[in-house]
Amino acid sequence: AGDRRALAGAVDNGAWTAVTQLRPLSVGEPGARVAVSEPWSVSLSAEGATAWLNEKLPRWLATQHHPVRVPDGSEFQAAFEQGVVRLGMRIPDSVSSGGDESGARFVSIALHPRIDGEGLWLPAVSASIGRLDVPVVALFADPPGDLASLLRGRVPALRGAAIELPDGRTVRLLGFEPGGGRLVLTMRTELRR
């Protein structure tokens, strides 16, 4: 648990450092209103994503507009395959199994990320409970509106595919490519003049 906590912290700190790093900005055409950096990339391993999901995601979900509580003892797992993000969750079933691990339920989803003019989309394209494939809508029939809408592909996960930094810069997501056990994010830093 200590190693996982340290890795999750390193993912958090590394992401913030990469996003806020000062990068050379250039103005393309005369009179352009936005100065931009060259595209730059960061890579996240499935192991790092798994650590972050287990250590940081539950607290983040609890602070959202529609808070979501992750059941105590749940475990997440991430995998990055060509064009697909797979997320799994082991949910302990302490009611039916008296806390015995054999009663745990396993839920997984496959997300097919895409970026367009509206933002970063992470719609779930398949879902399963244990070994049984289930319709995505069945798995997300009850969660709070924001999460269900995101996983159903009704709202983007990141509007405009951009993050506004406190100093006025914007970091725009240009690519979100899962594959080979890694997630590669390609971005550009922008500053409106």
Coordinates of N, CA, C and O in Angstrom, one line a residue:
A1 N 0.8 -1.2 0.0 CA 0.0 0.0 0.0 C 0.9 1.3 0.0 O 0.5 2.2 -0.6
G2 N 2.0 1.2 0.7 CA 2.9 2.4 0.8 C 3.5 2.7 -0.6 O 3.6 3.8 -1.0
D3 N 3.9 1.6 -1.3 CA 4.4 1.8 -2.7 C 3.4 2.3 -3.6 O 3.7 3.2 -4.4
R4 N 2.2 1.8 -3.5 CA 1.1 2.3 -4.4 C 0.8 3.8 -4.1 O 0.5 4.6 -5.0
R5 N 0.8 4.1 -2.8 CA 0.5 5.5 -2.4 C 1.6 6.4 -2.9 O 1.3 7.5 -3.4
A6 N 2.8 6.0 -2.9 CA 4.0 6.8 -3.4 C 3.9 7.0 -4.9 O 4.1 8.1 -5.4
L7 N 3.5 5.9 -5.6 CA 3.4 6.0 -7.0 C 2.2 6.9 -7.4 O 2.3 7.7 -8.3
A8 N 1.1 6.8 -6.7 CA 0.0 7.7 -7.0 C 0.4 9.2 -6.8 O 0.0 10.0 -7.6
G9 N 1.1 9.4 -5.7 CA 1.6 10.8 -5.5 C 2.5 11.2 -6.6 O 2.5 12.4 -7.0
A10 N 3.4 10.3 -7.0 CA 4.3 10.7 -8.1 C 3.5 11.0 -9.4 O 3.9 11.9 -10.1
V11 N 2.5 10.2 -9.7 CA 1.6 10.5 -10.8 C 1.0 11.9 -10.7 O 1.0 12.7 -11.7
D12 N 0.4 12.2 -9.6 CA -0.2 13.5 -9.3 C 0.8 14.6 -9.5 O 0.6 15.6 -10.2
N13 N 2.0 14.5 -8.8 CA 3.0 15.5 -8.9 C 3.6 15.7 -10.3 O 3.8 16.8 -10.8
G14 N 3.8 14.6 -11.0 CA 4.3 14.6 -12.3 C 3.4 15.2 -13.3 O 3.8 16.0 -14.2
A15 N 2.1 14.9 -13.1 CA 1.1 15.5 -14.0 C 1.1 17.0 -13.8 O 1.1 17.8 -14.8
W16 N 1.0 17.5 -12.6 CA 1.0 18.9 -12.3 C 2.2 19.6 -12.8 O 2.2 20.7 -13.4
T17 N 3.4 19.0 -12.6 CA 4.7 19.6 -13.1 C 4.7 19.7 -14.6 O 5.0 20.7 -15.2
A18 N 4.2 18.7 -15.3 CA 4.2 18.7 -16.8 C 3.3 19.7 -17.3 O 3.6 20.5 -18.2
V19 N 2.1 19.8 -16.7 CA 1.1 20.7 -17.2 C 1.5 22.2 -17.0 O 1.2 23.1 -17.8
T20 N 2.1 22.5 -15.8 CA 2.4 23.9 -15.5 C 3.8 24.3 -16.0 O 4.1 25.5 -15.8
Q21 N 4.6 23.4 -16.5 CA 5.9 23.8 -17.0 C 5.9 24.9 -18.0 O 5.0 24.9 -18.9
L22 N 6.8 25.9 -17.8 CA 6.9 27.0 -18.8 C 7.5 26.5 -20.1 O 8.6 25.8 -20.0
R23 N 6.8 26.7 -21.2 CA 7.3 26.2 -22.5 C 7.4 27.4 -23.4 O 6.6 28.4 -23.3
P24 N 8.4 27.4 -24.3 CA 8.4 28.5 -25.3 C 7.2 28.6 -26.1 O 6.6 27.6 -26.6
L25 N 6.6 29.8 -26.2 CA 5.4 30.1 -27.0 C 5.8 30.9 -28.2 O 6.6 31.8 -28.1
S26 N 5.1 30.7 -29.3 CA 5.4 31.5 -30.5 C 4.0 31.9 -31.1 O 3.0 31.2 -30.9
V27 N 4.1 33.0 -31.8 CA 2.9 33.5 -32.5 C 3.0 33.2 -33.9 O 4.0 33.5 -34.6
G28 N 2.1 32.5 -34.5 CA 2.1 32.0 -35.8 C 2.1 33.2 -36.8 O 3.1 33.6 -37.3
E29 N 0.9 33.7 -37.1 CA 0.7 34.7 -38.1 C 0.7 36.1 -37.4 O 0.2 36.2 -36.2
P30 N 1.1 37.1 -38.1 CA 1.0 38.5 -37.5 C -0.5 38.7 -37.1 O -1.4 38.4 -37.8
G31 N -0.6 39.3 -35.9 CA -2.0 39.6 -35.4 C -2.7 38.5 -34.8 O -3.8 38.6 -34.3
A32 N -2.0 37.3 -34.7 CA -2.6 36.2 -34.0 C -2.9 36.5 -32.6 O -2.1 37.2 -31.9
R33 N -4.0 36.0 -32.1 CA -4.5 36.3 -30.7 C -4.0 35.3 -29.7 O -4.2 35.5 -28.5
V34 N -3.4 34.2 -30.2 CA -3.0 33.1 -29.3 C -1.6 32.7 -29.6 O -1.2 32.5 -30.8
A35 N -0.7 32.7 -28.6 CA 0.6 32.2 -28.7 C 0.6 30.7 -28.3 O -0.1 30.4 -27.3
V36 N 1.3 29.9 -29.0 CA 1.2 28.4 -28.7 C 2.6 27.8 -28.6 O 3.5 28.3 -29.2
S37 N 2.7 26.7 -27.9 CA 3.9 26.0 -27.8 C 3.9 24.9 -28.9 O 2.9 24.6 -29.5
E38 N 5.0 24.3 -29.1 CA 5.1 23.1 -29.9 C 4.3 22.0 -29.1 O 4.3 22.0 -27.8
P39 N 3.7 21.0 -29.8 CA 3.1 19.9 -29.0 C 4.1 19.2 -28.2 O 5.3 19.1 -28.5
W40 N 3.7 18.7 -27.0 CA 4.5 18.0 -26.1 C 3.7 16.8 -25.6 O 2.4 16.8 -25.6
S41 N 4.3 15.8 -25.1 CA 3.6 14.6 -24.7 C 4.1 14.1 -23.3 O 5.3 14.3 -22.9
V42 N 3.2 13.4 -22.6 CA 3.5 12.7 -21.4 C 2.9 11.3 -21.5 O 2.0 11.1 -22.3
S43 N 3.5 10.4 -20.8 CA 3.1 9.0 -20.9 C 2.8 8.5 -19.5 O 3.5 8.8 -18.5
L44 N 1.7 7.7 -19.4 CA 1.3 7.1 -18.1 C 1.2 5.6 -18.2 O 0.5 5.1 -19.2
S45 N 1.9 4.9 -17.3 CA 1.8 3.4 -17.4 C 0.5 3.0 -16.7 O -0.2 3.7 -16.0
A46 N 0.0 1.8 -17.1 CA -1.1 1.2 -16.5 C -0.9 1.0 -15.0 O -1.9 1.2 -14.2
E47 N 0.3 0.7 -14.6 CA 0.6 0.6 -13.1 C 0.4 2.0 -12.4 O -0.2 2.0 -11.3
G48 N 0.9 3.0 -13.0 CA 0.7 4.4 -12.4 C -0.8 4.8 -12.4 O -1.3 5.3 -11.4
A49 N -1.5 4.5 -13.5 CA -2.9 4.8 -13.5 C -3.7 4.0 -12.4 O -4.6 4.5 -11.7
T50 N -3.3 2.7 -12.3 CA -4.0 1.9 -11.3 C -3.7 2.4 -9.9 O -4.7 2.5 -9.0
A51 N -2.5 2.8 -9.6 CA -2.2 3.4 -8.3 C -3.0 4.7 -8.1 O -3.6 4.8 -7.0
W52 N -3.1 5.5 -9.1 CA -3.8 6.8 -8.9 C -5.3 6.5 -8.7 O -5.9 7.1 -7.8
L53 N -5.9 5.6 -9.5 CA -7.3 5.2 -9.3 C -7.6 4.8 -7.9 O -8.6 5.1 -7.3
N54 N -6.7 3.9 -7.3 CA -7.0 3.4 -6.0 C -6.7 4.4 -4.9 O -7.5 4.4 -3.9
E55 N -5.7 5.3 -5.0 CA -5.4 6.2 -4.0 C -6.0 7.5 -4.1 O -6.3 8.2 -3.0
K56 N -6.3 8.0 -5.3 CA -6.8 9.4 -5.4 C -8.2 9.5 -5.9 O -8.9 10.5 -5.5
L57 N -8.6 8.6 -6.8 CA -10.0 8.7 -7.4 C -11.1 8.8 -6.3 O -12.0 9.6 -6.4
P58 N -11.1 7.9 -5.3 CA -12.2 7.9 -4.4 C -12.4 9.3 -3.7 O -13.5 9.8 -3.6
R59 N -11.3 9.9 -3.3 CA -11.4 11.3 -2.7 C -11.9 12.3 -3.7 O -12.7 13.2 -3.4
W60 N -11.4 12.2 -5.0 CA -11.8 13.2 -6.0 C -13.3 13.0 -6.3 O -14.0 14.0 -6.4
L61 N -13.8 11.8 -6.4 CA -15.2 11.5 -6.7 C -16.1 12.1 -5.6 O -17.2 12.6 -5.8
A62 N -15.6 12.0 -4.3 CA -16.4 12.4 -3.2 C -16.5 14.0 -3.2 O -17.4 14.5 -2.5
T63 N -15.7 14.7 -3.9 CA -15.8 16.2 -3.9 C -16.5 16.8 -5.0 O -16.6 18.0 -5.1
Q64 N -17.0 15.9 -5.9 CA -17.7 16.4 -7.1 C -19.1 17.0 -6.8 O -19.6 16.7 -5.7
H65 N -19.7 17.6 -7.8 CA -21.0 18.2 -7.7 C -22.0 17.2 -7.3 O -22.9 17.4 -6.4
H66 N -22.0 16.0 -7.9 CA -22.8 14.8 -7.5 C -21.8 13.8 -6.9 O -21.3 13.0 -7.6
P67 N -21.5 13.9 -5.6 CA -20.5 13.0 -5.0 C -20.8 11.5 -5.2 O -22.0 11.1 -5.2
V68 N -19.8 10.8 -5.5 CA -19.9 9.3 -5.6 C -19.0 8.7 -4.6 O -17.9 9.1 -4.4
R69 N -19.6 7.7 -3.8 CA -18.8 7.0 -2.8 C -18.4 5.7 -3.4 O -19.2 4.9 -3.8
V70 N -17.1 5.4 -3.3 CA -16.6 4.1 -3.7 C -16.7 3.2 -2.5 O -16.2 3.6 -1.4
P71 N -17.2 2.0 -2.7 CA -17.4 1.1 -1.5 C -16.0 0.8 -0.9 O -15.0 0.6 -1.6
D72 N -16.0 0.8 0.5 CA -14.7 0.5 1.2 C -14.2 -0.9 0.7 O -15.0 -1.8 0.6
G73 N -12.9 -1.0 0.6 CA -12.2 -2.2 0.2 C -12.2 -2.5 -1.3 O -11.8 -3.5 -1.8
S74 N -12.8 -1.6 -2.1 CA -12.8 -1.7 -3.6 C -11.4 -1.6 -4.1 O -10.6 -0.8 -3.6
E75 N -11.1 -2.2 -5.2 CA -9.8 -2.2 -5.9 C -10.0 -1.9 -7.3 O -10.9 -2.5 -8.0
F76 N -9.3 -1.0 -7.9 CA -9.3 -0.6 -9.3 C -8.1 -1.2 -10.0 O -7.1 -1.4 -9.5
Q77 N -8.3 -1.4 -11.3 CA -7.2 -1.9 -12.2 C -7.4 -1.2 -13.6 O -8.6 -1.1 -14.1
A78 N -6.3 -0.7 -14.1 CA -6.4 0.0 -15.5 C -5.5 -0.8 -16.4 O -4.5 -1.4 -16.1
A79 N -6.0 -0.8 -17.7 CA -5.2 -1.4 -18.8 C -5.4 -0.5 -20.0 O -6.5 0.0 -20.2
F80 N -4.3 -0.3 -20.7 CA -4.3 0.5 -21.9 C -4.0 -0.4 -23.1 O -2.9 -0.9 -23.3
E81 N -5.0 -0.6 -23.9 CA -4.8 -1.4 -25.2 C -5.0 -0.5 -26.4 O -5.4 0.7 -26.2
Q82 N -4.7 -1.0 -27.5 CA -4.8 -0.1 -28.7 C -6.1 0.5 -28.9 O -7.1 -0.1 -29.2
G83 N -6.2 1.8 -28.6 CA -7.4 2.6 -28.8 C -8.5 2.4 -27.7 O -9.5 3.0 -27.8
V84 N -8.2 1.6 -26.7 CA -9.2 1.3 -25.6 C -8.5 1.5 -24.3 O -7.4 1.0 -24.0
V85 N -9.3 2.1 -23.4 CA -8.9 2.1 -21.9 C -9.9 1.2 -21.2 O -11.1 1.3 -21.3
R86 N -9.3 0.2 -20.6 CA -10.1 -0.8 -19.8 C -9.9 -0.5 -18.3 O -8.8 -0.4 -17.8
L87 N -11.1 -0.4 -17.6 CA -11.1 -0.2 -16.2 C -11.8 -1.3 -15.5 O -13.0 -1.6 -15.9
G88 N -11.2 -1.9 -14.5 CA -11.9 -2.9 -13.7 C -12.0 -2.5 -12.3 O -11.2 -1.7 -11.8
M89 N -13.0 -3.1 -11.6 CA -13.2 -2.8 -10.2 C -13.6 -4.0 -9.5 O -14.6 -4.7 -9.9
R90 N -12.9 -4.3 -8.4 CA -13.3 -5.4 -7.5 C -14.1 -4.8 -6.4 O -13.6 -4.0 -5.7
I91 N -15.3 -5.2 -6.2 CA -16.2 -4.6 -5.1 C -16.4 -5.8 -4.1 O -17.0 -6.8 -4.4
P92 N -15.9 -5.6 -2.9 CA -16.2 -6.6 -1.9 C -17.7 -6.8 -1.6 O -18.4 -5.8 -1.6
D93 N -18.1 -8.0 -1.4 CA -19.5 -8.2 -1.1 C -19.6 -8.8 0.3 O -19.8 -9.9 0.6
S94 N -19.4 -7.9 1.3 CA -19.4 -8.3 2.7 C -20.7 -8.8 3.2 O -20.8 -9.5 4.2
V95 N -21.8 -8.4 2.5 CA -23.1 -8.8 3.0 C -23.3 -10.3 2.7 O -23.7 -11.1 3.6
S96 N -23.1 -10.7 1.5 CA -23.3 -12.1 1.2 C -22.2 -13.1 1.5 O -22.4 -14.3 1.6
S97 N -21.0 -12.5 1.7 CA -19.9 -13.5 2.0 C -19.2 -13.3 3.3 O -18.2 -13.9 3.6
G98 N -19.8 -12.4 4.1 CA -19.2 -12.2 5.4 C -17.8 -11.6 5.4 O -16.9 -11.9 6.2
G99 N -17.5 -10.9 4.3 CA -16.2 -10.3 4.1 C -15.2 -11.2 3.4 O -14.1 -10.9 3.1
D100 N -15.6 -12.4 3.0 CA -14.8 -13.4 2.3 C -14.6 -12.9 0.9 O -15.5 -12.5 0.2
E101 N -13.3 -12.9 0.4 CA -13.0 -12.4 -0.9 C -13.7 -13.2 -2.0 O -14.0 -12.6 -3.1
S102 N -14.1 -14.4 -1.7 CA -14.8 -15.2 -2.8 C -16.1 -14.6 -3.2 O -16.6 -14.9 -4.2
G103 N -16.7 -13.7 -2.3 CA -18.0 -13.1 -2.7 C -17.8 -11.8 -3.4 O -18.8 -11.1 -3.6
A104 N -16.6 -11.4 -3.7 CA -16.4 -10.1 -4.4 C -17.1 -10.1 -5.8 O -17.2 -11.2 -6.4
R105 N -17.5 -8.9 -6.2 CA -18.0 -8.8 -7.5 C -17.0 -8.0 -8.4 O -16.3 -7.2 -7.9
F106 N -16.9 -8.3 -9.6 CA -16.0 -7.7 -10.5 C -16.8 -7.0 -11.6 O -17.6 -7.6 -12.3
V107 N -16.5 -5.7 -11.8 CA -17.1 -4.9 -12.8 C -16.1 -4.3 -13.7 O -15.0 -3.9 -13.2
S108 N -16.3 -4.4 -15.0 CA -15.3 -3.7 -15.9 C -16.0 -3.0 -17.0 O -17.1 -3.4 -17.4
I109 N -15.3 -2.0 -17.5 CA -15.8 -1.2 -18.7 C -14.6 -1.0 -19.6 O -13.5 -1.0 -19.2
A110 N -15.0 -0.8 -20.9 CA -14.0 -0.5 -21.9 C -14.4 0.9 -22.5 O -15.6 1.1 -22.8
L111 N -13.5 1.8 -22.4 CA -13.8 3.2 -22.9 C -13.1 3.4 -24.2 O -11.9 3.0 -24.4
H112 N -13.7 4.0 -25.1 CA -13.1 4.4 -26.4 C -13.0 5.9 -26.5 O -13.9 6.6 -26.9
P113 N -11.8 6.4 -26.1 CA -11.6 7.8 -26.1 C -11.5 8.5 -27.5 O -11.1 7.9 -28.4
R114 N -12.0 9.7 -27.5 CA -11.9 10.5 -28.7 C -11.9 12.0 -28.4 O -12.4 12.4 -27.3
I115 N -11.3 12.8 -29.2 CA -11.2 14.2 -29.0 C -11.8 14.9 -30.2 O -11.5 14.5 -31.4
D116 N -12.7 15.9 -30.0 CA -13.2 16.7 -31.1 C -13.3 18.1 -30.6 O -12.8 18.4 -29.5
G117 N -14.0 18.9 -31.4 CA -14.1 20.4 -31.0 C -14.8 20.6 -29.7 O -14.6 21.7 -29.1
E118 N -15.6 19.7 -29.3 CA -16.4 19.9 -28.0 C -15.6 19.4 -26.8 O -15.8 19.9 -25.7
G119 N -14.6 18.5 -27.0 CA -13.8 18.1 -25.8 C -13.3 16.7 -26.0 O -13.2 16.1 -27.0
L120 N -12.9 16.2 -24.8 CA -12.4 14.8 -24.7 C -13.6 14.0 -24.2 O -14.3 14.3 -23.3
W121 N -13.9 12.9 -25.0 CA -15.0 12.0 -24.7 C -14.5 10.7 -24.3 O -13.5 10.2 -24.9
L122 N -15.1 10.1 -23.3 CA -14.7 8.7 -22.8 C -16.0 7.8 -22.7 O -16.3 7.3 -21.6
P123 N -16.6 7.6 -23.8 CA -17.8 6.7 -23.7 C -17.4 5.3 -23.5 O -16.5 4.8 -24.0
A124 N -18.2 4.6 -22.7 CA -18.1 3.2 -22.5 C -18.6 2.4 -23.7 O -19.8 2.7 -24.1
V125 N -17.8 1.5 -24.3 CA -18.3 0.8 -25.4 C -18.6 -0.6 -25.1 O -19.3 -1.3 -25.9
S126 N -18.2 -1.1 -23.9 CA -18.6 -2.4 -23.4 C -18.5 -2.5 -21.9 O -17.8 -1.7 -21.3
A127 N -19.2 -3.4 -21.3 CA -19.2 -3.5 -19.9 C -19.4 -5.0 -19.5 O -20.0 -5.7 -20.3
S128 N -19.0 -5.3 -18.3 CA -19.2 -6.7 -17.9 C -19.3 -6.7 -16.3 O -18.7 -5.9 -15.7
I129 N -20.0 -7.7 -15.9 CA -20.1 -8.0 -14.4 C -19.7 -9.4 -14.3 O -20.3 -10.3 -14.9
G130 N -18.5 -9.6 -13.7 CA -17.9 -10.9 -13.7 C -17.5 -11.3 -15.1 O -16.9 -10.5 -15.8
R131 N -17.9 -12.4 -15.5 CA -17.6 -12.9 -16.9 C -18.8 -12.6 -17.8 O -18.7 -12.9 -19.0
L132 N -19.8 -12.0 -17.3 CA -21.0 -11.8 -18.1 C -21.0 -10.4 -18.8 O -20.9 -9.4 -18.0
D133 N -21.0 -10.3 -20.1 CA -21.1 -9.0 -20.8 C -22.5 -8.5 -20.5 O -23.5 -9.2 -20.6
V134 N -22.6 -7.2 -20.3 CA -23.9 -6.6 -20.0 C -24.0 -5.3 -20.9 O -23.0 -4.7 -21.2
P135 N -25.2 -4.9 -21.2 CA -25.3 -3.6 -22.0 C -24.8 -2.5 -21.1 O -25.0 -2.4 -19.9
V136 N -24.1 -1.6 -21.7 CA -23.5 -0.4 -21.0 C -24.6 0.3 -20.3 O -24.4 0.7 -19.1
V137 N -25.7 0.5 -20.9 CA -26.8 1.3 -20.2 C -27.3 0.6 -18.9 O -27.7 1.3 -18.0
A138 N -27.2 -0.7 -18.9 CA -27.7 -1.5 -17.7 C -26.7 -1.2 -16.5 O -27.1 -1.1 -15.4
L139 N -25.4 -1.1 -16.8 CA -24.4 -0.9 -15.8 C -24.5 0.5 -15.2 O -24.2 0.7 -14.1
F140 N -24.9 1.4 -16.0 CA -24.9 2.8 -15.6 C -26.3 3.4 -15.6 O -26.5 4.6 -15.9
A141 N -27.2 2.6 -15.2 CA -28.6 3.1 -15.1 C -28.8 4.0 -13.9 O -29.6 5.0 -14.0
D142 N -28.1 3.8 -12.8 CA -28.4 4.5 -11.6 C -27.4 5.5 -11.1 O -27.7 6.3 -10.2
P143 N -26.1 5.5 -11.6 CA -25.2 6.4 -11.0 C -25.6 7.9 -11.2 O -26.5 8.2 -12.1
P144 N -25.1 8.8 -10.4 CA -25.4 10.2 -10.5 C -25.3 10.7 -12.0 O -24.4 10.2 -12.7
G145 N -26.1 11.6 -12.3 CA -26.2 12.1 -13.7 C -24.9 12.4 -14.4 O -24.7 12.1 -15.6
D146 N -23.9 13.1 -13.7 CA -22.7 13.5 -14.4 C -21.9 12.2 -14.8 O -21.4 12.2 -16.0
L147 N -21.7 11.3 -14.0 CA -20.9 10.1 -14.3 C -21.6 9.2 -15.4 O -21.0 8.8 -16.3
A148 N -22.9 9.0 -15.2 CA -23.7 8.2 -16.2 C -23.6 8.9 -17.5 O -23.4 8.3 -18.6
S149 N -23.8 10.2 -17.6 CA -23.8 11.0 -18.9 C -22.4 10.9 -19.5 O -22.3 10.7 -20.7
L150 N -21.4 11.0 -18.7 CA -20.0 10.9 -19.3 C -19.8 9.5 -19.9 O -19.3 9.4 -21.0
L151 N -20.1 8.4 -19.1 CA -19.9 7.1 -19.6 C -20.8 6.7 -20.7 O -20.5 5.8 -21.5
R152 N -21.9 7.3 -20.9 CA -22.8 7.0 -22.0 C -22.5 7.9 -23.2 O -23.1 7.7 -24.3
G153 N -21.5 8.7 -23.1 CA -21.0 9.6 -24.2 C -22.0 10.7 -24.5 O -22.0 11.2 -25.6
R154 N -22.7 11.2 -23.5 CA -23.6 12.3 -23.7 C -22.9 13.6 -23.4 O -23.4 14.7 -23.8
V155 N -21.9 13.6 -22.5 CA -21.2 14.8 -22.2 C -19.7 14.5 -22.3 O -19.3 13.4 -22.0
P156 N -18.9 15.5 -22.6 CA -17.4 15.3 -22.7 C -16.9 15.2 -21.2 O -17.4 15.8 -20.3
A157 N -15.8 14.4 -21.1 CA -15.1 14.3 -19.8 C -14.3 15.6 -19.5 O -14.1 15.9 -18.4
L158 N -13.9 16.2 -20.6 CA -13.1 17.5 -20.5 C -13.6 18.4 -21.6 O -13.2 18.2 -22.7
R159 N -14.4 19.4 -21.2 CA -15.0 20.3 -22.2 C -13.9 21.1 -22.9 O -12.9 21.6 -22.2
G160 N -14.0 21.2 -24.2 CA -13.0 21.9 -25.0 C -11.6 21.3 -25.0 O -10.7 21.8 -25.6
A161 N -11.5 20.1 -24.4 CA -10.2 19.4 -24.3 C -9.1 20.3 -23.8 O -8.0 20.2 -24.2
A162 N -9.5 21.1 -22.8 CA -8.5 22.1 -22.3 C -8.6 22.3 -20.8 O -9.7 22.2 -20.3
I163 N -7.5 22.7 -20.2 CA -7.4 23.0 -18.8 C -6.9 24.4 -18.7 O -5.9 24.7 -19.3
E164 N -7.6 25.2 -18.0 CA -7.2 26.6 -17.7 C -6.3 26.6 -16.5 O -6.7 26.1 -15.4
L165 N -5.1 27.2 -16.6 CA -4.2 27.3 -15.5 C -4.4 28.6 -14.8 O -4.8 29.6 -15.4
P166 N -4.0 28.7 -13.5 CA -4.2 29.9 -12.7 C -3.5 31.1 -13.3 O -4.0 32.2 -13.1
D167 N -2.4 30.9 -14.0 CA -1.7 32.1 -14.5 C -2.2 32.6 -15.9 O -1.6 33.4 -16.5
G168 N -3.3 32.0 -16.4 CA -3.9 32.5 -17.6 C -3.6 31.6 -18.8 O -4.2 31.8 -19.9
R169 N -2.6 30.7 -18.7 CA -2.3 29.8 -19.8 C -3.4 28.7 -19.9 O -4.1 28.4 -18.9
T170 N -3.5 28.1 -21.1 CA -4.4 27.0 -21.3 C -3.6 25.8 -21.8 O -2.7 26.0 -22.6
V171 N -3.8 24.6 -21.3 CA -3.2 23.4 -21.8 C -4.3 22.7 -22.6 O -5.3 22.3 -22.0
R172 N -4.1 22.5 -23.9 CA -5.1 21.9 -24.7 C -4.6 20.5 -25.1 O -3.5 20.2 -25.5
L173 N -5.5 19.5 -24.9 CA -5.3 18.1 -25.2 C -5.5 17.9 -26.7 O -6.5 18.1 -27.2
L174 N -4.4 17.4 -27.3 CA -4.5 17.2 -28.8 C -4.6 15.7 -29.1 O -5.1 15.3 -30.1
G175 N -4.1 14.8 -28.2 CA -4.1 13.4 -28.5 C -4.2 12.6 -27.2 O -3.7 13.0 -26.1
F176 N -5.0 11.6 -27.2 CA -5.3 10.7 -26.0 C -5.2 9.3 -26.6 O -6.2 8.7 -27.1
E177 N -4.0 8.7 -26.5 CA -3.7 7.4 -27.2 C -3.4 6.3 -26.3 O -2.2 6.2 -25.8
P178 N -4.3 5.4 -26.0 CA -4.0 4.2 -25.2 C -3.4 3.1 -26.1 O -3.8 3.0 -27.2
G179 N -2.4 2.4 -25.6 CA -1.9 1.2 -26.3 C -0.6 0.7 -25.7 O 0.1 1.5 -25.1
G180 N -0.4 -0.6 -25.8 CA 0.8 -1.2 -25.3 C 1.1 -1.0 -23.8 O 2.2 -0.9 -23.4
G181 N 0.0 -0.9 -23.0 CA 0.2 -0.8 -21.6 C 0.5 0.6 -21.1 O 0.8 0.9 -19.9
R182 N 0.3 1.6 -22.0 CA 0.6 3.0 -21.7 C -0.5 3.9 -22.3 O -1.1 3.5 -23.2
L183 N -0.6 5.1 -21.7 CA -1.5 6.1 -22.2 C -0.6 7.3 -22.5 O 0.1 7.8 -21.7
V184 N -0.6 7.7 -23.8 CA 0.2 8.9 -24.2 C -0.7 10.0 -24.5 O -1.7 9.9 -25.3
L185 N -0.5 11.1 -23.7 CA -1.2 12.3 -23.9 C -0.4 13.4 -24.6 O 0.7 13.7 -24.2
T186 N -0.9 13.9 -25.7 CA -0.2 14.9 -26.4 C -0.9 16.2 -26.2 O -2.2 16.3 -26.4
M187 N -0.2 17.3 -25.8 CA -0.8 18.6 -25.5 C -0.1 19.7 -26.1 O 1.0 19.6 -26.7
R188 N -0.7 20.9 -25.9 CA 0.0 22.1 -26.4 C -0.4 23.2 -25.4 O -1.6 23.2 -24.9
T189 N 0.5 24.0 -25.0 CA 0.3 25.1 -24.1 C -0.1 26.4 -24.9 O 0.6 26.6 -26.0
E190 N -1.1 27.1 -24.5 CA -1.5 28.3 -25.3 C -1.6 29.5 -24.3 O -1.9 29.3 -23.1
L191 N -1.5 30.7 -24.9 CA -1.7 31.9 -24.1 C -2.4 32.9 -25.0 O -1.9 33.3 -26.0
R192 N -3.6 33.3 -24.6 CA -4.3 34.3 -25.3 C -3.7 35.7 -25.1 O -3.3 36.0 -24.0
R193 N -3.5 36.4 -26.2 CA -2.8 37.7 -26.1 C -3.7 38.8 -26.1 O -4.8 38.8 -26.5

